[in-house]
Amino acid sequence: MFKKLFNKKDSLIRDNLILVTASMFGNAAAFFFHLFMIRFLGSADYGTLGVLFSIIYIISAPMLVIQTIITKFTSQYKAKNQLDKINVLLRRSSFKFIKYSSIFFIISLIIIPLLSNFLHIPKTNLFLLAPIIYMATLTPIFRGAFQGLQKFKLLGYNVIIEAFLKLIIGAILVYIGFAINGAVLAILISSLVPILIAYKQLKDYIKKTDKNIDVKEIYHNSYPILIALITLTLFYTIDLFLVKHYFTPIEAGFYATGSLLGKIVYFASLAVMFVMFPKTTELFTLKKSSTNILIKSIIFIIIISAPILLLFFLFPEFVILILGGAEYLPIKNILGLFGLAMTFITLSWALSFYNLSINKYKFVYALVILNILEILAIILYHSTLKEVVIVLNIISLLAILYLGGYTLKNINGKIINNNPSS
């Protein structure tokens, strides 16, 4: 079976190795950034930073929608050798989303006082976070182009540069006394350089042209992708918001640290989804089967996740002492549960991306329902941190079971056309 699925010339293996390797360096830098913050900020302040990052994740969800849409249509235009359309897509998207970002920036300034009161976070931290909206607009456009063109080396370098800049600048600013504000400023500064580099590398694709494209199909695809990615992101951010509201700052800090360690599984496997999506989209555009790509991707995710999970369940104290410090040993009994939940969520992302690539969108309604169930369950069951993590596991397991059945139904239907349906 494996010989049929994998061979030495398989571009999926090659591209996964390229992007997984790049992601490992980028994620290592990102992880050391958080590790530095855990040790220098303390549990209470890191709990606040964890919530700020949850806000960034939510902001990133619509930005990931932009990247996913750019990837999807760039892949389709590449498959049909319509390079002029890629040009128009990138230019029009850049101008349009900068305009929308200005509107959302103003809205964010208005709601900051409300967020500050609910989350018990200083307004200054949230005001510094607001400009990220602008930086977050252009980054996914350029990275979506790299992804759709299957220029995974350039995408990998871009991710690495941002991560290491964030680590270095963040460490310096926090060390000299800027505390949480230093960490947020590092995110802002580190976002700018990769944008400038990407612009230079893609300049041949963004030269002015008189060519035009029909944007109706793009908008038609945008809404289900937006809902899908927001709901998937909410699976691992809703819990942090509610824990910050219901628990003490110290407990919220413990939970944020456990959640971060659990996300090692997600970030380690993220590159697999980035490689899979443009390939399955291109095959679907050419009316070819992409089932093998999905199966290989699921296998890759399991291979990456399994050793991390074993380490979390068998040696939680060792992991926490090395990565977080003795202060966080109280979460040793739930570290494995965090990793398991993130494994389920990672597989849910992969299945969702696959269905998006073949124009199957109705699964998003179930994800919305599961988000609501997660909120209600945590409101009802939050007497301990472990209880919250158990809720997260149950909801994420339900998500993977539903998406697995939905995907099998589509595969058994032998989808070979481009018509959006159930």
mmCIF file of C-alpha atoms in Angstrom, residues 3 10 12 15 36 49 78 108 114 120 125 131 138 162 182 217 220 267 306 322 327 335 349 359 378 394 408:
data_model
loop_
_atom_site.group_PDB
_atom_site.id
_atom_site.type_symbol
_atom_site.label_atom_id
_atom_site.label_comp_id
_atom_site.label_asym_id
_atom_site.label_seq_id
_atom_site.Cartn_x
_atom_site.Cartn_y
_atom_site.Cartn_z
ATOM 1 C CA LYS A 3 4.697 1.712 -2.225
ATOM 2 C CA ASP A 10 6.664 12.141 -5.382
ATOM 3 C CA LEU A 12 4.262 15.837 -2.258
ATOM 4 C CA ASP A 15 7.562 19.771 -1.074
ATOM 5 C CA PHE A 36 11.345 33.360 26.609
ATOM 6 C CA LEU A 49 -0.069 37.560 26.483
ATOM 7 C CA LYS A 78 -1.496 28.216 -12.759
ATOM 8 C CA SER A 108 -11.180 47.693 16.781
ATOM 9 C CA LEU A 114 -15.144 46.668 26.199
ATOM 10 C CA HIS A 120 -9.085 42.309 32.572
ATOM 11 C CA ASN A 125 -1.796 46.275 25.339
ATOM 12 C CA PRO A 131 -2.161 48.023 13.949
ATOM 13 C CA LEU A 138 -0.632 41.969 2.880
ATOM 14 C CA GLU A 162 9.394 36.582 10.317
ATOM 15 C CA GLY A 182 7.574 44.663 23.880
ATOM 16 C CA GLU A 217 -16.493 33.358 -8.311
ATOM 17 C CA HIS A 220 -18.712 33.163 -3.936
ATOM 18 C CA PHE A 267 2.383 23.966 14.261
ATOM 19 C CA ALA A 306 2.461 10.525 17.341
ATOM 20 C CA ILE A 322 12.617 21.898 29.773
ATOM 21 C CA GLU A 327 6.490 26.920 37.953
ATOM 22 C CA LEU A 335 -0.424 18.195 29.052
ATOM 23 C CA TRP A 349 -8.027 21.381 9.551
ATOM 24 C CA ASN A 359 -15.624 23.038 -3.576
ATOM 25 C CA ILE A 378 -17.213 25.370 29.106
ATOM 26 C CA ILE A 394 -14.755 15.993 23.268
ATOM 27 C CA LEU A 408 -15.683 9.820 2.919
#
